[in-house]
PDB file of C-alpha atoms in Angstrom:
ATOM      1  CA  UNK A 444    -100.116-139.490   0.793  1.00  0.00           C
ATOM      2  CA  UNK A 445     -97.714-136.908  -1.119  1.00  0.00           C
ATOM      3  CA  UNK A 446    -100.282-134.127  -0.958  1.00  0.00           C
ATOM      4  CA  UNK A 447    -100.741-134.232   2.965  1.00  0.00           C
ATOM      5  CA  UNK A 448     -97.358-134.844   3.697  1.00  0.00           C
ATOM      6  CA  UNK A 449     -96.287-131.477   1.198  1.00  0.00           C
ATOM      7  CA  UNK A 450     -98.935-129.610   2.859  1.00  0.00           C
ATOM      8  CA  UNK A 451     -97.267-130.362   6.241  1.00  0.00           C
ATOM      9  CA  UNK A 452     -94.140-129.368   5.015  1.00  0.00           C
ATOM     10  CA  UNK A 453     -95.139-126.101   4.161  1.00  0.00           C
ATOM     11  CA  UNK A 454     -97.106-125.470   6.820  1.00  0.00           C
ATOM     12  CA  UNK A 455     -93.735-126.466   9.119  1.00  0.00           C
ATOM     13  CA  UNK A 456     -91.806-124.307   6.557  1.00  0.00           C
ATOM     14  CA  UNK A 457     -94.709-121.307   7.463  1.00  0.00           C
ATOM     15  CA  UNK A 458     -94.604-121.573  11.365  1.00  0.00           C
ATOM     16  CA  UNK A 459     -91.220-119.620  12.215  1.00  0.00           C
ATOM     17  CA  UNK A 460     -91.669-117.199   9.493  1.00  0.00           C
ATOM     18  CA  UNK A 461     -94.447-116.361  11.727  1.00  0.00           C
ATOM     19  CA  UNK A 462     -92.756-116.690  14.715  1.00  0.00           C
ATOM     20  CA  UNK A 463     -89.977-113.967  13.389  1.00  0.00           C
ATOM     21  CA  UNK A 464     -93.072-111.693  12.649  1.00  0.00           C
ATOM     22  CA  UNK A 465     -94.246-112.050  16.105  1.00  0.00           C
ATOM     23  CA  UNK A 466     -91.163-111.333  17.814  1.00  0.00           C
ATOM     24  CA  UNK A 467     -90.219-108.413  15.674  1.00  0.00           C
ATOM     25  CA  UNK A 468     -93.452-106.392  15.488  1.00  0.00           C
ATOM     26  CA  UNK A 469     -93.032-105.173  18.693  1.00  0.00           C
ATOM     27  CA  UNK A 470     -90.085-103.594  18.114  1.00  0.00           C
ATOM     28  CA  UNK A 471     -91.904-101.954  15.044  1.00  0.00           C
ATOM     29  CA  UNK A 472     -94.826-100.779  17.051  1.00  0.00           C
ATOM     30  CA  UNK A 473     -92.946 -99.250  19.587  1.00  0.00           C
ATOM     31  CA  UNK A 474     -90.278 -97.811  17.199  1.00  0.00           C
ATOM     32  CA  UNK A 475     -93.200 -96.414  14.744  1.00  0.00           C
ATOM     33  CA  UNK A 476     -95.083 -94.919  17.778  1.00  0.00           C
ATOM     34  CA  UNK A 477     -92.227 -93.238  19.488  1.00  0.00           C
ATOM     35  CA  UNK A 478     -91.247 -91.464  15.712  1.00  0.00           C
ATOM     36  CA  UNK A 479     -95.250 -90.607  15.418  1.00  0.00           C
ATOM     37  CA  UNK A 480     -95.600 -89.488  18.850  1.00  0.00           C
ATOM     38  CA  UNK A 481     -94.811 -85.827  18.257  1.00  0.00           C
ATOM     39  CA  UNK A 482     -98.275 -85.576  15.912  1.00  0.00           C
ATOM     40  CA  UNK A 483    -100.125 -87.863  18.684  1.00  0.00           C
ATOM     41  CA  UNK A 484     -99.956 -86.263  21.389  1.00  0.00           C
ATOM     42  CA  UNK A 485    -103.256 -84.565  22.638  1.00  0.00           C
ATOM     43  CA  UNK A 486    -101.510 -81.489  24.084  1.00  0.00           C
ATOM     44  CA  UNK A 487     -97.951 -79.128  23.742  1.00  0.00           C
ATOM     45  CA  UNK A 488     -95.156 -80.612  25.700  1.00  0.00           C
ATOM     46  CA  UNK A 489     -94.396 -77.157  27.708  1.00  0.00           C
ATOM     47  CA  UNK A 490     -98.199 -76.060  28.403  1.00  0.00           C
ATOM     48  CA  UNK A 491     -99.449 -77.035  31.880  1.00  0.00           C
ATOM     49  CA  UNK A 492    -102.829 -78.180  31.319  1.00  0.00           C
ATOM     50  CA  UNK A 493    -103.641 -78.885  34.885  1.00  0.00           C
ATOM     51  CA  UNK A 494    -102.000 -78.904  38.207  1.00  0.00           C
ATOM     52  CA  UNK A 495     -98.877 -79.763  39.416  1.00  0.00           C
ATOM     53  CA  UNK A 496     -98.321 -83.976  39.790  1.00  0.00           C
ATOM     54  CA  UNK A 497    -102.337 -84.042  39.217  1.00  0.00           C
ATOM     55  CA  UNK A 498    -103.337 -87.756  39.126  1.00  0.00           C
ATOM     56  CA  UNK A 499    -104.423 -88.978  35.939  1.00  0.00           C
ATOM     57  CA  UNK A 500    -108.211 -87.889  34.960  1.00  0.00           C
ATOM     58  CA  UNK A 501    -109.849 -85.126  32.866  1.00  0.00           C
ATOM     59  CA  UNK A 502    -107.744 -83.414  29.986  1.00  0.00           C
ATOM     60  CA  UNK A 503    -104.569 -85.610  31.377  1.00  0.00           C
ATOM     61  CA  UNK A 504    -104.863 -89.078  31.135  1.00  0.00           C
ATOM     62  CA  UNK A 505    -101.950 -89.572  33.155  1.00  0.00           C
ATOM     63  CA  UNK A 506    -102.036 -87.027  35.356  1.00  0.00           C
ATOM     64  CA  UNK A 507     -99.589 -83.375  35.165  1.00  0.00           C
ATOM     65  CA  UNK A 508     -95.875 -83.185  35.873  1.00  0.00           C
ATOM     66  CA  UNK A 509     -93.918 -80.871  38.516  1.00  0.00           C
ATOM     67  CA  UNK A 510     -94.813 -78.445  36.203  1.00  0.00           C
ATOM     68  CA  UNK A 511     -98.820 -79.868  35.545  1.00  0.00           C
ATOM     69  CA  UNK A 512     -97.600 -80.371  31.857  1.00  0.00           C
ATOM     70  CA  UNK A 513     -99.295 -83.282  30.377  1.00  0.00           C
ATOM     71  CA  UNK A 514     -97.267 -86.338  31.166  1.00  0.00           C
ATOM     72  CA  UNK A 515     -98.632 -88.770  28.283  1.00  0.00           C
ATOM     73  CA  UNK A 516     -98.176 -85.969  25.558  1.00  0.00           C
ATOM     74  CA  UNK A 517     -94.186 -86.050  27.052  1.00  0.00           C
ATOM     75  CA  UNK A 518     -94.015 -88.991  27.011  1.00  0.00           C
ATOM     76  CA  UNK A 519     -95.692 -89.692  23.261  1.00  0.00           C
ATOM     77  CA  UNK A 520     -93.435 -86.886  22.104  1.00  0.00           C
ATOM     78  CA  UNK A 521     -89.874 -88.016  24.575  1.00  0.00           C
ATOM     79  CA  UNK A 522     -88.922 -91.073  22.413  1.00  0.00           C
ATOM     80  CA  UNK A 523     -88.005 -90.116  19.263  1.00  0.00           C
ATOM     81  CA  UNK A 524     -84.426 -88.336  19.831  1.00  0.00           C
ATOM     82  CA  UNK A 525     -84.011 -91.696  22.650  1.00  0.00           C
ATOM     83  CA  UNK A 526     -84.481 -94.213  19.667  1.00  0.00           C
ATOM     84  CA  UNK A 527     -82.759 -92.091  16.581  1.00  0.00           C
ATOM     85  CA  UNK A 528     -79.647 -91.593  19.090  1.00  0.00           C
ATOM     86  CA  UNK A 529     -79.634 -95.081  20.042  1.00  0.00           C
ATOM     87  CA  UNK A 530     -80.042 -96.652  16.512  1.00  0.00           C
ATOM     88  CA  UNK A 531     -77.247 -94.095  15.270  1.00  0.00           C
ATOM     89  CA  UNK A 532     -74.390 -95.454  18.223  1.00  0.00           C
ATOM     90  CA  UNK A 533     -75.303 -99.084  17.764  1.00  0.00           C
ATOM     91  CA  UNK A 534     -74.944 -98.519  14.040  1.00  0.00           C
ATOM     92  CA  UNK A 535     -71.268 -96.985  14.172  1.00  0.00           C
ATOM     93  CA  UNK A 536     -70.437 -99.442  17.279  1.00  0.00           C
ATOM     94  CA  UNK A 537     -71.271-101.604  15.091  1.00  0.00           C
ATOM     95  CA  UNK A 538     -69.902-100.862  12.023  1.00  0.00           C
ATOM     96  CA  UNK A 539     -66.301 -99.978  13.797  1.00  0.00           C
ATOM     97  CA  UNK A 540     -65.811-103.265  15.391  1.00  0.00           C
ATOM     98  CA  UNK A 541     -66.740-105.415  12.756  1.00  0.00           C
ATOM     99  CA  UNK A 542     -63.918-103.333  10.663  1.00  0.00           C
ATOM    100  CA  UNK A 543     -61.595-103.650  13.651  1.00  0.00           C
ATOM    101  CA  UNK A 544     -62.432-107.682  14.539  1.00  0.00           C
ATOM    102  CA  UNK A 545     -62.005-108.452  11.132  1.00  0.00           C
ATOM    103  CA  UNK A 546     -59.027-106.227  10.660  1.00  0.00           C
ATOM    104  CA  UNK A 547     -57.377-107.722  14.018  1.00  0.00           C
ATOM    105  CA  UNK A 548     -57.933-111.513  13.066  1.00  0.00           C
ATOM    106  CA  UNK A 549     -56.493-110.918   9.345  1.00  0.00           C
ATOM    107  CA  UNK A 550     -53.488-109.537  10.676  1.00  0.00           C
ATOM    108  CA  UNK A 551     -52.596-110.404  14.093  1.00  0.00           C
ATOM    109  CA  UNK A 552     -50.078-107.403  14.769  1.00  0.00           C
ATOM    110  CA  UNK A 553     -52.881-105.189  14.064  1.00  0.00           C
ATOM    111  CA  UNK A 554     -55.179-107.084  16.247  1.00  0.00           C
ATOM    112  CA  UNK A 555     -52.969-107.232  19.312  1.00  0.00           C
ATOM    113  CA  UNK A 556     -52.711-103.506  19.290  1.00  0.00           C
ATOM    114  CA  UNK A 557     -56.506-102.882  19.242  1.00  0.00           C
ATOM    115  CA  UNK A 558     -56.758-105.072  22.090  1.00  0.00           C
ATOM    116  CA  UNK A 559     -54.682-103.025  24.258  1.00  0.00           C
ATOM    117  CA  UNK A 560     -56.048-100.197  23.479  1.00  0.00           C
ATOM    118  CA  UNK A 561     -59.987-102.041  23.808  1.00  0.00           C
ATOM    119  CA  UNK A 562     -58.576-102.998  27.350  1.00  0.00           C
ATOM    120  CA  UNK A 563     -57.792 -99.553  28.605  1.00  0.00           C
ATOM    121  CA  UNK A 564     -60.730 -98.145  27.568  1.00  0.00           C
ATOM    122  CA  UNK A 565     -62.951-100.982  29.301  1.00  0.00           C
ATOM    123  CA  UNK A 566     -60.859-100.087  32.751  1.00  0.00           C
ATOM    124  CA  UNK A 567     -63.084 -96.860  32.234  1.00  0.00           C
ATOM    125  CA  UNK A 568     -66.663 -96.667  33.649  1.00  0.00           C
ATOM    126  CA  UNK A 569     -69.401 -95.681  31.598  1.00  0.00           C
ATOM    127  CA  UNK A 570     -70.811 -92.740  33.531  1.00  0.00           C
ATOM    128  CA  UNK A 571     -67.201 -91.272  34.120  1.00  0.00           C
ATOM    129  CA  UNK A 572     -66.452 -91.619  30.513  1.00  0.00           C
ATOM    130  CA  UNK A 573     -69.766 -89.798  29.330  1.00  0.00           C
ATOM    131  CA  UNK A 574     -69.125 -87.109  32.095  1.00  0.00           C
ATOM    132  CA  UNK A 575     -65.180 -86.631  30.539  1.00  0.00           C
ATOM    133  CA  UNK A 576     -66.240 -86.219  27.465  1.00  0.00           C
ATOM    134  CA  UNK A 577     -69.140 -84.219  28.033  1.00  0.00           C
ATOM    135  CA  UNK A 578     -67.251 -81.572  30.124  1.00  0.00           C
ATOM    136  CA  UNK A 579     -64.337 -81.423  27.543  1.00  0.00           C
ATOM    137  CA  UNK A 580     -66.672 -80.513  24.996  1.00  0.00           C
ATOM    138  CA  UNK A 581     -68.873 -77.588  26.072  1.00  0.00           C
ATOM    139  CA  UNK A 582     -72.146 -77.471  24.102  1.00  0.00           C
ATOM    140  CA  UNK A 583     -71.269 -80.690  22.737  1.00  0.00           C
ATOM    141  CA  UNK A 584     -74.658 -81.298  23.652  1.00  0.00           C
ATOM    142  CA  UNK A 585     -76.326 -84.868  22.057  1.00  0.00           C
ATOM    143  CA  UNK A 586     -73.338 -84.858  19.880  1.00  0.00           C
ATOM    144  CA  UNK A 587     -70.662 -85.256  22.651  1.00  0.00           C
ATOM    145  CA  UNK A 588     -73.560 -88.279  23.850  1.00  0.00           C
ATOM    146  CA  UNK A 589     -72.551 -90.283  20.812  1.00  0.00           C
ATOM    147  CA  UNK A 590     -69.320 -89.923  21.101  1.00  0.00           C
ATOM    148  CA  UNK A 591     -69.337 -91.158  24.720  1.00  0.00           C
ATOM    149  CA  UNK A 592     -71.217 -93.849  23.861  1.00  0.00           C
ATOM    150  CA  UNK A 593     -69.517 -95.039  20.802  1.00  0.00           C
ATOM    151  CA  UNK A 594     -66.150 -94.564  22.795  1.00  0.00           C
ATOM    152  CA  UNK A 595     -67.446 -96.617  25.439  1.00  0.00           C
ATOM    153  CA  UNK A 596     -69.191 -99.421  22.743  1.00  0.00           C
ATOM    154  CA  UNK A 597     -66.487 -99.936  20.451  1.00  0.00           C
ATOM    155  CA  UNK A 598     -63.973-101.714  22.668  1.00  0.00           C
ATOM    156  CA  UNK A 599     -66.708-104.726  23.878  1.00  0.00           C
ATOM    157  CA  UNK A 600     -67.745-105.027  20.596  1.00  0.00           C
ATOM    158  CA  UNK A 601     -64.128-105.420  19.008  1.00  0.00           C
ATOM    159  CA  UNK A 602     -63.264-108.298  21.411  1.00  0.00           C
ATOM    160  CA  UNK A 603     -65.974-109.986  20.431  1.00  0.00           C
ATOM    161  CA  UNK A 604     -66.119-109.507  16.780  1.00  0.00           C
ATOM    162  CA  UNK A 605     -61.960-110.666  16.790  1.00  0.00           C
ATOM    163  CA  UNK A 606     -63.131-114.074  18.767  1.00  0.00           C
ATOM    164  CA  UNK A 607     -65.731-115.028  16.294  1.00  0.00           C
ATOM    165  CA  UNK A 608     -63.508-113.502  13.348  1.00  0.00           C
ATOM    166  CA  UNK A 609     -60.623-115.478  13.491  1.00  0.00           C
ATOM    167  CA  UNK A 610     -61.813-119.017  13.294  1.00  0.00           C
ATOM    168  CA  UNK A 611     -62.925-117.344   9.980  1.00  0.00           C
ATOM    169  CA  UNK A 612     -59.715-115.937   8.834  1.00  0.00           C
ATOM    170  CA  UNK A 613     -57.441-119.155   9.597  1.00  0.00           C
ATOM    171  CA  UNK A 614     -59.923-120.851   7.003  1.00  0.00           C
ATOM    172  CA  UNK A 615     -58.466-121.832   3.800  1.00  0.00           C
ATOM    173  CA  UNK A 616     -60.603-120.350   1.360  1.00  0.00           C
ATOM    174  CA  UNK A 617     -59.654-116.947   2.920  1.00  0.00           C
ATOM    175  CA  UNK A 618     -55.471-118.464   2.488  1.00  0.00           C
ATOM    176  CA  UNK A 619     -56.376-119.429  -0.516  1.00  0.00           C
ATOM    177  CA  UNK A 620     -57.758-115.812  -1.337  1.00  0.00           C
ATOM    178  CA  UNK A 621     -54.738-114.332   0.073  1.00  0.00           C
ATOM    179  CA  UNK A 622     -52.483-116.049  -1.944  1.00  0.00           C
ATOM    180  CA  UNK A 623     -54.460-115.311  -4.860  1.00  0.00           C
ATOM    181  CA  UNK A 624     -53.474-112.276  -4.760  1.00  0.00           C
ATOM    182  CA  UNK A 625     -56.978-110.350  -3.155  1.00  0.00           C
ATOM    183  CA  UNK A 626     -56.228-106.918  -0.925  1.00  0.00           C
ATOM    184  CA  UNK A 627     -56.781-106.581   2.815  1.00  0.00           C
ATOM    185  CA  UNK A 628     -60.168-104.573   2.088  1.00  0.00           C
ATOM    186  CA  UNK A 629     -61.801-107.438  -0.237  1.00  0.00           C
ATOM    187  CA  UNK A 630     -60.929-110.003   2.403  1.00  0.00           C
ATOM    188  CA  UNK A 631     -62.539-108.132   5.284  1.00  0.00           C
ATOM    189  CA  UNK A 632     -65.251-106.588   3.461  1.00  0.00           C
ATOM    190  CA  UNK A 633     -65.699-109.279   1.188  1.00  0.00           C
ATOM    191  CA  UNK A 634     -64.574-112.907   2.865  1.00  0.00           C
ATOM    192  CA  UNK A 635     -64.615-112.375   6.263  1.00  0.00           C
ATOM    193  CA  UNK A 636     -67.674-109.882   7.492  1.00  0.00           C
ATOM    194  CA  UNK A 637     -70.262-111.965   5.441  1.00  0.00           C
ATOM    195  CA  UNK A 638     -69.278-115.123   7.018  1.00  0.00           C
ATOM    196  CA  UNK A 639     -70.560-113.146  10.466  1.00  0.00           C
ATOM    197  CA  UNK A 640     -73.705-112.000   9.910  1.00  0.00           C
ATOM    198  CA  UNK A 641     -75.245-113.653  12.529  1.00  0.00           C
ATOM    199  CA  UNK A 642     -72.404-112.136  14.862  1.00  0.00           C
ATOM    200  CA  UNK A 643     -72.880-108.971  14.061  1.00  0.00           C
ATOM    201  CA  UNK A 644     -76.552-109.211  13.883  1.00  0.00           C
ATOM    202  CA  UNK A 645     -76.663-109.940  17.598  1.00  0.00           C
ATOM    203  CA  UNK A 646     -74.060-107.436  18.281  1.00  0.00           C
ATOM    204  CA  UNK A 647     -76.212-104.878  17.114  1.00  0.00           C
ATOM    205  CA  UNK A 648     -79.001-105.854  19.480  1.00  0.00           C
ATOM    206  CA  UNK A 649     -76.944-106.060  22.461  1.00  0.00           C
ATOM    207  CA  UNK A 650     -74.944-102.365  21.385  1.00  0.00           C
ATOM    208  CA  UNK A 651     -78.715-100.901  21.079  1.00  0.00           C
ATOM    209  CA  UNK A 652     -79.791-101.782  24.666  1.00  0.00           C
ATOM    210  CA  UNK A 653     -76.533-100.871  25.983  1.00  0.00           C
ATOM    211  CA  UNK A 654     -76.479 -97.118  23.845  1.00  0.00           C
ATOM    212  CA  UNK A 655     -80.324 -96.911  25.192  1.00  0.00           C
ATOM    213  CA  UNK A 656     -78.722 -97.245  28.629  1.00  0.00           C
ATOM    214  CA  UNK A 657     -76.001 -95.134  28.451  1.00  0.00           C
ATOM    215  CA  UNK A 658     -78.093 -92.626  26.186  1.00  0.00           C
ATOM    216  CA  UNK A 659     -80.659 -92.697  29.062  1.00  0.00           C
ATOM    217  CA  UNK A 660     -78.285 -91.974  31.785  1.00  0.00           C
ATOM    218  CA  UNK A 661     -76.855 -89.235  30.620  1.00  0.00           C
ATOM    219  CA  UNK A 662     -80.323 -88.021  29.900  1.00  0.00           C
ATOM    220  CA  UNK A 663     -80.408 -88.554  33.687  1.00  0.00           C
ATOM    221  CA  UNK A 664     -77.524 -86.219  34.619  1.00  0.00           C
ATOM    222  CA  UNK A 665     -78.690 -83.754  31.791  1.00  0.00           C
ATOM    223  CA  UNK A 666     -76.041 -83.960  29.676  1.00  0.00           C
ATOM    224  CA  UNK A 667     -77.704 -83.861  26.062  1.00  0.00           C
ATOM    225  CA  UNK A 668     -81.256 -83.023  26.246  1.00  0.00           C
ATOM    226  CA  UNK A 669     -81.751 -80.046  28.407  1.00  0.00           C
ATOM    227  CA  UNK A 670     -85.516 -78.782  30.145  1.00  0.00           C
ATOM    228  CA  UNK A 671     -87.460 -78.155  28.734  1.00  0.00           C
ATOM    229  CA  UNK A 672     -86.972 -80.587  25.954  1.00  0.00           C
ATOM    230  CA  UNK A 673     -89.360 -84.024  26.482  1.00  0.00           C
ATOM    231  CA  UNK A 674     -87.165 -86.374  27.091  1.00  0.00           C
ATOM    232  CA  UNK A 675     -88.108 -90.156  28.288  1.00  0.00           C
ATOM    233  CA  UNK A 676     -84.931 -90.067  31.144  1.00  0.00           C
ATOM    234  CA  UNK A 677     -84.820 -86.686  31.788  1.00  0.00           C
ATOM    235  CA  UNK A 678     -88.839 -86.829  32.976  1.00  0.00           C
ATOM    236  CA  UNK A 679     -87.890 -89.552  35.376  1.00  0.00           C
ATOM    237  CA  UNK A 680     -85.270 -86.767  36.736  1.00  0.00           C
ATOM    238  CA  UNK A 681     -87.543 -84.078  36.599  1.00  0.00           C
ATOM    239  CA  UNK A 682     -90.691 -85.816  38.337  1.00  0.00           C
ATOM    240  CA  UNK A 683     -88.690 -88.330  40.855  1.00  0.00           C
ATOM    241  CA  UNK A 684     -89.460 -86.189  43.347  1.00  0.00           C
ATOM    242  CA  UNK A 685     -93.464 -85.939  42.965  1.00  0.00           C
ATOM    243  CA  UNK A 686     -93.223 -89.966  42.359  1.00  0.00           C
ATOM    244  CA  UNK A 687     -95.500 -90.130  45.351  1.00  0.00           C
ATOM    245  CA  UNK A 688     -98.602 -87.350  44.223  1.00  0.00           C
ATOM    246  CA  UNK A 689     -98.305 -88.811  40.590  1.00  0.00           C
ATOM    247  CA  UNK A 690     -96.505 -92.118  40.294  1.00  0.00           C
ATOM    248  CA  UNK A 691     -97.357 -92.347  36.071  1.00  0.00           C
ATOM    249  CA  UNK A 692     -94.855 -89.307  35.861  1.00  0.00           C
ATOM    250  CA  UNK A 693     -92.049 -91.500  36.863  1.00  0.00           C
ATOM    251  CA  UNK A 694     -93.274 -95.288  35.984  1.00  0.00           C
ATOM    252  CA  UNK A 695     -94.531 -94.308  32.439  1.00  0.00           C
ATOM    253  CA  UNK A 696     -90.710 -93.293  30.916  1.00  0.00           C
ATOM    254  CA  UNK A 697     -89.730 -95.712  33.030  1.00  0.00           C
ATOM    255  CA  UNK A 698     -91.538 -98.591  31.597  1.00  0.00           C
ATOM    256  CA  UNK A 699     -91.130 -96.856  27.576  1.00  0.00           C
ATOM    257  CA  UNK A 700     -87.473 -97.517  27.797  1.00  0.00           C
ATOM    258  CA  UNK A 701     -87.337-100.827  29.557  1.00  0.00           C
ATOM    259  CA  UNK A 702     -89.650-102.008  26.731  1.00  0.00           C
ATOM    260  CA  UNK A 703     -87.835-101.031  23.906  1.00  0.00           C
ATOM    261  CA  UNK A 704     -84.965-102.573  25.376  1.00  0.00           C
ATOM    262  CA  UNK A 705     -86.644-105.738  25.389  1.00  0.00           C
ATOM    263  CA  UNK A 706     -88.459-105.602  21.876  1.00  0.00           C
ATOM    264  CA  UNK A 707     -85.107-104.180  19.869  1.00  0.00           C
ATOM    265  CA  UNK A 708     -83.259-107.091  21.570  1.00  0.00           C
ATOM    266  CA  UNK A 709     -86.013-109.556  20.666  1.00  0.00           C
ATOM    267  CA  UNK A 710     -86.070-108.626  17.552  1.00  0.00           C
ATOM    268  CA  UNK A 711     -82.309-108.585  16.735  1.00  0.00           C
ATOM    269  CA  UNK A 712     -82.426-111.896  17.981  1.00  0.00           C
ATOM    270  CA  UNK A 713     -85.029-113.362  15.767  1.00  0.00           C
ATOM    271  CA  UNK A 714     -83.573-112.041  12.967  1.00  0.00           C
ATOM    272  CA  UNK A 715     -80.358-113.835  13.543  1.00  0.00           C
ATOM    273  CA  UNK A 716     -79.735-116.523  10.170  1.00  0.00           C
ATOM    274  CA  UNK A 717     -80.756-119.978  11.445  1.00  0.00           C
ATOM    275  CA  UNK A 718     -77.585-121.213   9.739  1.00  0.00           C
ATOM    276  CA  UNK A 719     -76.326-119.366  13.125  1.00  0.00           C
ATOM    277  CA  UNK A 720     -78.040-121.893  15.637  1.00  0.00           C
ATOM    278  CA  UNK A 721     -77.283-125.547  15.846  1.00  0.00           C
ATOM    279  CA  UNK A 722     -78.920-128.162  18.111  1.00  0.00           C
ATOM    280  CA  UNK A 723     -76.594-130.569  19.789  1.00  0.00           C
ATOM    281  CA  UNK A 724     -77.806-134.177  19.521  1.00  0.00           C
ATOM    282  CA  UNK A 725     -78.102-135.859  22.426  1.00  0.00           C
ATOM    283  CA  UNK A 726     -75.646-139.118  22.373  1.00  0.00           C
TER     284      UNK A 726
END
């Protein structure tokens, strides 16, 4: 009876190792296609190759732009700058609230004055803040995108970071570190941010869909990536108006970024420590 019994064990042990692997290859699919695009694509990005908002058929598979410019090479070629400039804000969004959080819950003075500040900068809406800061900075270009978006990030991300922080820092092994003698630094970098992982972990995922989205609306308004650079929102900007002739020129980009919404958010959530969850017995 041992032997069956192990072998069910591991094969228990096996099944969401698996399930992790199917919910975060997605994610690496799309992500490894969008970076390989550029080589992929059957045609140049600024060469018409057939007529204006052609439907999809011959050298085009899915159909020409407003400017009969391949739409699937665009669109193999649009997502690479989308997903590095994504990654990059949800990384420093990241990074600069979990500092912050930890910082705030540690020592409460501190705290209470990024939370003021957090709760101005929410009062701002995102597409007026990446318009501000776009127009203050003239040729800013994709840099002055970041900096929107990481402006616009941080503040969420700190208030929620502080709440799951300071459970954690009223904990007596961190007192007990304190009194020991440990610096500031060593208790946030060392005490309190590993204790969050999972946090942070889904913070990440959430700060990546939301830097796609604000990423891909200023895309939108043109302020970054400028024609006649392939770009996944800027093509649904450029072809809206042909959306009729050629609907793919419009619903392709469309449907790239809601998916790698989806699969990055998937993922980050799969990838969350299981020491995270806990099921509530039922009494």
């Amino acid at each position: 009876m041992t032997a069956p019994l192990t072998l069910a064990k591991r094969a228990a042990r096996r099944l969401p190792r698996r399930g992790v692997v199917l919910r975060v290859l997605p994610a690496l699919l799309l992500v490894a296609l969008a970076f390989a695009g550029p080589w992929l694509a059957p045609h140049a990005i600024d060469t018409p190759v057939t007529a204006p908002y052609a439907e999809p058929g011959g050298e085009a598979a899915l159909g020409g732009d407003q400017l009969g410019r391949d739409v699937l090479s665009r669109l193999l070629a649009g997502g690479r700058e989308l997903i590095a400039t994504s990654l990059l804000v949800a990384a420093l969004v990241t990074g600069a609230a979990a500092f912050l959080g930890a910082l705030g819950a540690l020592r409460p003075a501190v705290g209470r004055v990024v939370e003021r500040c957090a709760d101005v900068l929410m009062l701002l809406p995102a597409v007026l803040g990446i318009l501000l800061i776009a127009l203050s900075w003239p040729g800013g270009g994709r840099f002055a995108v970041i900096a929107a978006a990481v402006v616009m990030g941080v503040p969420y991300a700190v208030r929620l970071v502080a709440g799951a922080a300071a459970p954690v820092a009223a904990s007596g092994y961190i007192e007990a570190a304190a009194v020991g003698g440990e610096r500031l630094w060593h208790l946030v970098v060392r005490e309190v941010l590993p204790n969050l992982r999972a946090t942070l972990l889904a913070l990440f995922g959430l700060r990546f869909v939301a830097a796609v989205y604000i990423v891909a609306t200023a895309g939108f308004l043109q302020v970054g990536p400028q024609p006649p650079a392939a770009d996944w929102a800027l093509m649904i900007r450029e072809n809206s108006g042909g959306i009729v002739l050629n609907p793919w020129a419009v619903l392709a980009p469309s449907l790239a970024i809601g998916l790698l919404a989806m699969s990055v958010n998937l993922a980050a959530s799969a990838l969350v420590p299981r020491s995270g969850r806990r099921e509530v017995t039922a009494l």
